PDB file of C-alpha atoms in Angstrom:
ATOM      1  CA  GLY A   1       5.402  16.534  93.254  1.00  0.00           C
ATOM      2  CA  ASP A   2       5.627  12.776  93.318  1.00  0.00           C
ATOM      3  CA  SER A   3       2.547  10.833  94.361  1.00  0.00           C
ATOM      4  CA  VAL A   4       1.265   7.267  94.604  1.00  0.00           C
ATOM      5  CA  THR A   5      -2.364   6.232  94.384  1.00  0.00           C
ATOM      6  CA  GLN A   6      -3.514   2.822  95.584  1.00  0.00           C
ATOM      7  CA  MET A   7      -6.910   1.225  95.407  1.00  0.00           C
ATOM      8  CA  GLU A   8      -8.984   1.827  98.500  1.00  0.00           C
ATOM      9  CA  GLY A   9      -9.357  -1.046 100.878  1.00  0.00           C
ATOM     10  CA  PRO A  10     -10.139  -3.098 102.725  1.00  0.00           C
ATOM     11  CA  VAL A  11     -10.011  -6.043 100.364  1.00  0.00           C
ATOM     12  CA  THR A  12     -11.439  -9.345 101.557  1.00  0.00           C
ATOM     13  CA  LEU A  13     -10.748 -12.532  99.613  1.00  0.00           C
ATOM     14  CA  SER A  14     -11.254 -16.219 100.136  1.00  0.00           C
ATOM     15  CA  GLU A  15      -8.209 -18.443 100.348  1.00  0.00           C
ATOM     16  CA  GLU A  16      -6.775 -19.403  96.913  1.00  0.00           C
ATOM     17  CA  ALA A  17      -8.452 -16.433  95.207  1.00  0.00           C
ATOM     18  CA  PHE A  18      -6.571 -14.216  92.750  1.00  0.00           C
ATOM     19  CA  LEU A  19      -5.314 -10.911  94.108  1.00  0.00           C
ATOM     20  CA  THR A  20      -4.797  -7.612  92.341  1.00  0.00           C
ATOM     21  CA  ILE A  21      -4.010  -4.384  94.168  1.00  0.00           C
ATOM     22  CA  ASN A  22      -3.824  -1.431  91.806  1.00  0.00           C
ATOM     23  CA  CYS A  23      -1.124   1.202  92.088  1.00  0.00           C
ATOM     24  CA  THR A  24      -0.492   4.190  89.839  1.00  0.00           C
ATOM     25  CA  TYR A  25       2.070   6.901  90.250  1.00  0.00           C
ATOM     26  CA  THR A  26       3.074  10.401  89.234  1.00  0.00           C
ATOM     27  CA  ALA A  27       6.756  11.234  89.260  1.00  0.00           C
ATOM     28  CA  THR A  28       9.430  13.257  87.554  1.00  0.00           C
ATOM     29  CA  GLY A  29      12.237  11.322  85.973  1.00  0.00           C
ATOM     30  CA  TYR A  30      12.450   7.551  86.228  1.00  0.00           C
ATOM     31  CA  PRO A  31      11.558   6.353  89.708  1.00  0.00           C
ATOM     32  CA  SER A  32      12.181   3.008  91.310  1.00  0.00           C
ATOM     33  CA  LEU A  33       8.965   1.311  92.410  1.00  0.00           C
ATOM     34  CA  PHE A  34       8.345  -0.830  95.468  1.00  0.00           C
ATOM     35  CA  TRP A  35       5.741  -2.841  97.275  1.00  0.00           C
ATOM     36  CA  TYR A  36       5.972  -3.092 101.034  1.00  0.00           C
ATOM     37  CA  VAL A  37       3.957  -5.359 103.324  1.00  0.00           C
ATOM     38  CA  GLN A  38       3.084  -4.711 106.951  1.00  0.00           C
ATOM     39  CA  TYR A  39       1.832  -7.680 108.956  1.00  0.00           C
ATOM     40  CA  PRO A  40      -0.233  -6.939 112.075  1.00  0.00           C
ATOM     41  CA  GLY A  41       1.887  -5.438 114.831  1.00  0.00           C
ATOM     42  CA  GLU A  42       5.058  -5.393 112.742  1.00  0.00           C
ATOM     43  CA  GLY A  43       7.145  -2.969 110.721  1.00  0.00           C
ATOM     44  CA  LEU A  44       7.192  -2.643 106.961  1.00  0.00           C
ATOM     45  CA  GLN A  45       9.005  -5.269 104.932  1.00  0.00           C
ATOM     46  CA  LEU A  46      10.185  -4.793 101.391  1.00  0.00           C
ATOM     47  CA  LEU A  47       8.173  -7.270  99.315  1.00  0.00           C
ATOM     48  CA  LEU A  48       9.454  -6.566  95.804  1.00  0.00           C
ATOM     49  CA  LYS A  49      10.869  -3.838  93.630  1.00  0.00           C
ATOM     50  CA  ALA A  50      11.479  -2.751  90.034  1.00  0.00           C
ATOM     51  CA  THR A  51      13.976  -0.134  88.994  1.00  0.00           C
ATOM     52  CA  LYS A  52      13.210   0.440  85.308  1.00  0.00           C
ATOM     53  CA  ALA A  53      10.418   0.149  82.795  1.00  0.00           C
ATOM     54  CA  ASP A  54       9.184  -3.387  82.000  1.00  0.00           C
ATOM     55  CA  ASP A  55      11.042  -4.847  84.984  1.00  0.00           C
ATOM     56  CA  LYS A  56       9.047  -7.445  86.897  1.00  0.00           C
ATOM     57  CA  GLY A  57       9.575  -7.720  90.629  1.00  0.00           C
ATOM     58  CA  SER A  58       8.598 -10.966  92.308  1.00  0.00           C
ATOM     59  CA  ASN A  59       8.750 -12.509  95.758  1.00  0.00           C
ATOM     60  CA  LYS A  60       6.729 -15.060  97.741  1.00  0.00           C
ATOM     61  CA  GLY A  61       4.363 -15.605  94.813  1.00  0.00           C
ATOM     62  CA  PHE A  62       3.655 -11.896  94.420  1.00  0.00           C
ATOM     63  CA  GLU A  63       4.487 -10.075  91.190  1.00  0.00           C
ATOM     64  CA  ALA A  64       4.363  -6.534  89.884  1.00  0.00           C
ATOM     65  CA  THR A  65       5.480  -5.131  86.532  1.00  0.00           C
ATOM     66  CA  TYR A  66       6.768  -1.585  86.034  1.00  0.00           C
ATOM     67  CA  ARG A  67       4.546  -0.121  83.293  1.00  0.00           C
ATOM     68  CA  LYS A  68       5.873   3.251  82.226  1.00  0.00           C
ATOM     69  CA  GLU A  69       3.213   3.784  79.559  1.00  0.00           C
ATOM     70  CA  THR A  70       0.404   3.495  82.098  1.00  0.00           C
ATOM     71  CA  THR A  71       2.474   4.690  85.093  1.00  0.00           C
ATOM     72  CA  SER A  72       1.347   1.630  87.030  1.00  0.00           C
ATOM     73  CA  PHE A  73       2.817  -1.052  89.270  1.00  0.00           C
ATOM     74  CA  HIS A  74      -0.069  -3.363  90.159  1.00  0.00           C
ATOM     75  CA  LEU A  75       0.517  -6.121  92.683  1.00  0.00           C
ATOM     76  CA  GLU A  76      -0.747  -9.612  91.819  1.00  0.00           C
ATOM     77  CA  LYS A  77      -0.794 -13.045  93.355  1.00  0.00           C
ATOM     78  CA  GLY A  78      -2.388 -16.085  91.817  1.00  0.00           C
ATOM     79  CA  SER A  79      -3.548 -17.821  94.988  1.00  0.00           C
ATOM     80  CA  VAL A  80      -3.653 -15.980  98.291  1.00  0.00           C
ATOM     81  CA  GLN A  81      -3.298 -17.607 101.699  1.00  0.00           C
ATOM     82  CA  VAL A  82      -4.584 -16.605 105.102  1.00  0.00           C
ATOM     83  CA  SER A  83      -0.996 -15.705 106.008  1.00  0.00           C
ATOM     84  CA  ASP A  84      -1.035 -12.985 103.317  1.00  0.00           C
ATOM     85  CA  SER A  85      -3.438 -10.924 105.411  1.00  0.00           C
ATOM     86  CA  ALA A  86      -1.632  -7.616 105.904  1.00  0.00           C
ATOM     87  CA  VAL A  87      -1.489  -4.012 104.761  1.00  0.00           C
ATOM     88  CA  TYR A  88       0.249  -3.478 101.418  1.00  0.00           C
ATOM     89  CA  PHE A  89       1.943  -0.209 100.488  1.00  0.00           C
ATOM     90  CA  CYS A  90       3.031   0.884  97.044  1.00  0.00           C
ATOM     91  CA  ALA A  91       5.930   3.352  97.007  1.00  0.00           C
ATOM     92  CA  LEU A  92       8.296   5.131  94.683  1.00  0.00           C
ATOM     93  CA  ARG A  93      11.721   6.662  94.987  1.00  0.00           C
ATOM     94  CA  THR A  94      13.033   9.205  92.530  1.00  0.00           C
ATOM     95  CA  PRO A  95      16.827   9.049  92.422  1.00  0.00           C
ATOM     96  CA  GLY A  96      18.989  12.082  92.233  1.00  0.00           C
ATOM     97  CA  ALA A  97      21.103  14.301  94.376  1.00  0.00           C
ATOM     98  CA  GLY A  98      19.322  15.121  97.600  1.00  0.00           C
ATOM     99  CA  SER A  99      16.296  12.993  96.710  1.00  0.00           C
ATOM    100  CA  TYR A 100      16.251   9.955  98.949  1.00  0.00           C
ATOM    101  CA  GLN A 101      12.669  10.097 100.076  1.00  0.00           C
ATOM    102  CA  LEU A 102      10.171   7.294  99.542  1.00  0.00           C
ATOM    103  CA  THR A 103       6.682   8.399  98.600  1.00  0.00           C
ATOM    104  CA  PHE A 104       4.078   5.952  99.878  1.00  0.00           C
ATOM    105  CA  GLY A 105       0.525   5.249  98.910  1.00  0.00           C
ATOM    106  CA  LYS A 106      -2.065   5.136 101.680  1.00  0.00           C
ATOM    107  CA  GLY A 107      -1.946   1.372 101.986  1.00  0.00           C
ATOM    108  CA  THR A 108      -4.458  -1.368 101.164  1.00  0.00           C
ATOM    109  CA  LYS A 109      -5.574  -3.740 103.873  1.00  0.00           C
ATOM    110  CA  LEU A 110      -6.004  -7.316 102.679  1.00  0.00           C
ATOM    111  CA  SER A 111      -7.926  -9.897 104.675  1.00  0.00           C
ATOM    112  CA  VAL A 112      -7.918 -13.498 103.489  1.00  0.00           C
ATOM    113  CA  ILE A 113     -10.551 -15.789 104.961  1.00  0.00           C
ATOM    114  CA  PRO A 114     -10.368 -19.599 105.045  1.00  0.00           C
TER     115      PRO A 114
ATOM    116  CA  ASP B   1      21.811 -10.013 113.261  1.00  0.00           C
ATOM    117  CA  THR B   2      18.903  -7.563 113.292  1.00  0.00           C
ATOM    118  CA  ALA B   3      19.212  -5.110 110.410  1.00  0.00           C
ATOM    119  CA  VAL B   4      17.327  -2.111 111.819  1.00  0.00           C
ATOM    120  CA  SER B   5      16.478  -2.113 115.500  1.00  0.00           C
ATOM    121  CA  GLN B   6      14.498   0.320 117.622  1.00  0.00           C
ATOM    122  CA  THR B   7      14.057   0.705 121.343  1.00  0.00           C
ATOM    123  CA  PRO B   8      11.723   0.717 123.077  1.00  0.00           C
ATOM    124  CA  LYS B   9       9.009  -1.211 121.273  1.00  0.00           C
ATOM    125  CA  TYR B  10       6.293   0.318 123.436  1.00  0.00           C
ATOM    126  CA  LEU B  11       6.355   3.661 125.200  1.00  0.00           C
ATOM    127  CA  VAL B  12       3.543   4.918 127.410  1.00  0.00           C
ATOM    128  CA  THR B  13       3.952   8.336 128.945  1.00  0.00           C
ATOM    129  CA  GLN B  14       2.046  11.367 130.144  1.00  0.00           C
ATOM    130  CA  MET B  15       1.511  14.678 128.428  1.00  0.00           C
ATOM    131  CA  GLY B  16       4.311  17.151 128.920  1.00  0.00           C
ATOM    132  CA  ASN B  17       7.041  14.556 129.367  1.00  0.00           C
ATOM    133  CA  ASP B  18      10.194  14.306 127.262  1.00  0.00           C
ATOM    134  CA  LYS B  19      11.111  10.975 125.713  1.00  0.00           C
ATOM    135  CA  SER B  20      13.596   9.439 123.285  1.00  0.00           C
ATOM    136  CA  ILE B  21      13.462   6.582 120.807  1.00  0.00           C
ATOM    137  CA  LYS B  22      16.683   4.972 119.671  1.00  0.00           C
ATOM    138  CA  CYS B  23      17.454   3.459 116.283  1.00  0.00           C
ATOM    139  CA  GLU B  24      20.446   1.509 115.059  1.00  0.00           C
ATOM    140  CA  GLN B  25      21.203  -0.120 111.700  1.00  0.00           C
ATOM    141  CA  ASN B  26      23.975  -2.590 110.945  1.00  0.00           C
ATOM    142  CA  LEU B  27      23.545  -2.583 107.169  1.00  0.00           C
ATOM    143  CA  GLY B  28      26.207  -0.008 106.457  1.00  0.00           C
ATOM    144  CA  HIS B  29      23.635   2.277 104.829  1.00  0.00           C
ATOM    145  CA  ASP B  30      24.322   5.951 104.354  1.00  0.00           C
ATOM    146  CA  THR B  31      20.834   7.310 104.944  1.00  0.00           C
ATOM    147  CA  MET B  32      18.422   6.895 107.845  1.00  0.00           C
ATOM    148  CA  TYR B  33      14.847   8.080 108.305  1.00  0.00           C
ATOM    149  CA  TRP B  34      12.081   8.560 110.825  1.00  0.00           C
ATOM    150  CA  TYR B  35       8.447   8.005 109.853  1.00  0.00           C
ATOM    151  CA  LYS B  36       5.211   8.502 111.765  1.00  0.00           C
ATOM    152  CA  GLN B  37       2.305   6.125 111.115  1.00  0.00           C
ATOM    153  CA  ASP B  38      -1.092   7.270 112.277  1.00  0.00           C
ATOM    154  CA  SER B  39      -4.065   5.175 113.296  1.00  0.00           C
ATOM    155  CA  LYS B  40      -5.195   4.922 109.668  1.00  0.00           C
ATOM    156  CA  LYS B  41      -1.837   3.426 108.705  1.00  0.00           C
ATOM    157  CA  PHE B  42      -0.796   6.525 106.761  1.00  0.00           C
ATOM    158  CA  LEU B  43       2.995   6.900 106.690  1.00  0.00           C
ATOM    159  CA  LYS B  44       4.540  10.347 106.876  1.00  0.00           C
ATOM    160  CA  ILE B  45       8.252  11.026 106.622  1.00  0.00           C
ATOM    161  CA  MET B  46       9.585  13.174 109.429  1.00  0.00           C
ATOM    162  CA  PHE B  47      13.348  13.317 109.029  1.00  0.00           C
ATOM    163  CA  SER B  48      16.144  11.899 106.979  1.00  0.00           C
ATOM    164  CA  TYR B  49      19.868  11.894 107.700  1.00  0.00           C
ATOM    165  CA  ASN B  50      22.610  11.214 105.183  1.00  0.00           C
ATOM    166  CA  ASN B  51      26.031  10.667 106.692  1.00  0.00           C
ATOM    167  CA  LYS B  52      25.006  12.540 109.823  1.00  0.00           C
ATOM    168  CA  GLU B  53      23.601  15.516 107.955  1.00  0.00           C
ATOM    169  CA  LEU B  54      19.945  16.392 107.914  1.00  0.00           C
ATOM    170  CA  ILE B  55      18.640  16.322 104.350  1.00  0.00           C
ATOM    171  CA  ILE B  56      14.906  16.282 104.893  1.00  0.00           C
ATOM    172  CA  ASN B  57      13.034  18.046 107.633  1.00  0.00           C
ATOM    173  CA  GLU B  58       9.343  17.888 106.933  1.00  0.00           C
ATOM    174  CA  THR B  59       6.945  20.206 108.688  1.00  0.00           C
ATOM    175  CA  VAL B  60       7.002  18.563 112.076  1.00  0.00           C
ATOM    176  CA  PRO B  61       6.858  20.518 115.326  1.00  0.00           C
ATOM    177  CA  ASN B  62      10.213  21.608 116.650  1.00  0.00           C
ATOM    178  CA  ARG B  63       9.460  19.541 119.753  1.00  0.00           C
ATOM    179  CA  PHE B  64      10.795  16.693 117.645  1.00  0.00           C
ATOM    180  CA  SER B  65      14.542  16.643 117.183  1.00  0.00           C
ATOM    181  CA  PRO B  66      16.594  13.942 115.484  1.00  0.00           C
ATOM    182  CA  LYS B  67      20.116  13.292 116.639  1.00  0.00           C
ATOM    183  CA  SER B  68      22.636  11.185 114.760  1.00  0.00           C
ATOM    184  CA  PRO B  69      25.836  10.468 116.703  1.00  0.00           C
ATOM    185  CA  ASP B  70      27.199   8.393 113.805  1.00  0.00           C
ATOM    186  CA  LYS B  71      26.133   6.866 110.505  1.00  0.00           C
ATOM    187  CA  ALA B  72      24.624   3.800 112.178  1.00  0.00           C
ATOM    188  CA  HIS B  73      22.393   5.597 114.676  1.00  0.00           C
ATOM    189  CA  LEU B  74      19.508   8.040 114.396  1.00  0.00           C
ATOM    190  CA  ASN B  75      17.665   8.832 117.607  1.00  0.00           C
ATOM    191  CA  LEU B  76      14.435  10.777 117.956  1.00  0.00           C
ATOM    192  CA  HIS B  77      13.884  13.098 120.902  1.00  0.00           C
ATOM    193  CA  ILE B  78      10.446  14.434 121.660  1.00  0.00           C
ATOM    194  CA  ASN B  79       9.864  17.255 124.117  1.00  0.00           C
ATOM    195  CA  SER B  80       6.627  18.278 125.820  1.00  0.00           C
ATOM    196  CA  LEU B  81       4.653  15.316 124.508  1.00  0.00           C
ATOM    197  CA  GLU B  82       1.075  15.913 123.395  1.00  0.00           C
ATOM    198  CA  LEU B  83      -1.890  13.566 122.924  1.00  0.00           C
ATOM    199  CA  GLY B  84      -1.603  13.949 119.146  1.00  0.00           C
ATOM    200  CA  ASP B  85       1.898  12.510 119.220  1.00  0.00           C
ATOM    201  CA  SER B  86       0.435   9.075 119.899  1.00  0.00           C
ATOM    202  CA  ALA B  87       1.364   6.935 116.891  1.00  0.00           C
ATOM    203  CA  VAL B  88       3.783   4.281 115.731  1.00  0.00           C
ATOM    204  CA  TYR B  89       7.208   5.647 114.839  1.00  0.00           C
ATOM    205  CA  PHE B  90       9.369   3.770 112.389  1.00  0.00           C
ATOM    206  CA  CYS B  91      13.046   4.109 111.741  1.00  0.00           C
ATOM    207  CA  ALA B  92      14.413   3.081 108.343  1.00  0.00           C
ATOM    208  CA  SER B  93      17.671   3.070 106.411  1.00  0.00           C
ATOM    209  CA  SER B  94      18.692   2.872 102.767  1.00  0.00           C
ATOM    210  CA  PRO B  95      21.779   2.877 100.578  1.00  0.00           C
ATOM    211  CA  LEU B  96      22.502   5.733  98.191  1.00  0.00           C
ATOM    212  CA  ASP B  97      21.049   4.168  95.067  1.00  0.00           C
ATOM    213  CA  ARG B  98      17.754   2.978  93.630  1.00  0.00           C
ATOM    214  CA  GLU B  99      17.186   0.496  96.411  1.00  0.00           C
ATOM    215  CA  GLY B 100      14.293   0.651  98.820  1.00  0.00           C
ATOM    216  CA  GLN B 101      14.337   1.332 102.517  1.00  0.00           C
ATOM    217  CA  TYR B 102      14.636  -1.164 105.334  1.00  0.00           C
ATOM    218  CA  PHE B 103      12.376  -0.567 108.305  1.00  0.00           C
ATOM    219  CA  GLY B 104      12.694  -1.205 111.988  1.00  0.00           C
ATOM    220  CA  PRO B 105       9.905  -2.930 113.959  1.00  0.00           C
ATOM    221  CA  GLY B 106       8.399   0.339 115.133  1.00  0.00           C
ATOM    222  CA  THR B 107       7.835   2.043 118.470  1.00  0.00           C
ATOM    223  CA  ARG B 108       4.247   2.444 119.590  1.00  0.00           C
ATOM    224  CA  LEU B 109       4.029   5.693 121.527  1.00  0.00           C
ATOM    225  CA  THR B 110       0.961   6.313 123.657  1.00  0.00           C
ATOM    226  CA  VAL B 111       0.558   9.676 125.337  1.00  0.00           C
ATOM    227  CA  THR B 112      -2.032   9.824 128.111  1.00  0.00           C
TER     228      THR B 112
END
């Protein structure tokens, strides 16, 4: 079945550091890929997405590129801020009749210190 | 103009009680979901409804029953609550394409 593997957290960075959170996936067909962010005490928010190979999703300074050859969708940000502290989830969705489910990774907690 | 809303936000109750959580979306999406998030932040899908028909029913206890009166609402009823039901429950919705899902703010259920 489909699965998503994220790097184990927690990740602690200083403000303005470079961020990479690794995500790899296993899926049948050609899934859409997503990153979600969950700020403390809140629900999940869609951060960015990519629907086909070589697509780059971007939002709020975050980027991720859909790499079919390595089955990866790593999240990057050039300069993190304290306000980026949250839990980040990588997810995939395999389209097709009767297949609407999102498969999530286990989440990576990011803490950014001043 | 809230996209996906849930009520209540917090729910504290005793073991053995029956409770409901309501969810509404105003995005015009065809599919709605319920997820359970445990204390380690792991998300597990519980149910999914597409145009008022159940299309996913993961292995959750039959004490949990989703009810969808129309395409915009998916409520979750829980009977005979147990300590292990304590978690955050999220409602979500999505369109029928390659788009992602849009989540509600969550309901933190505490069973004492």
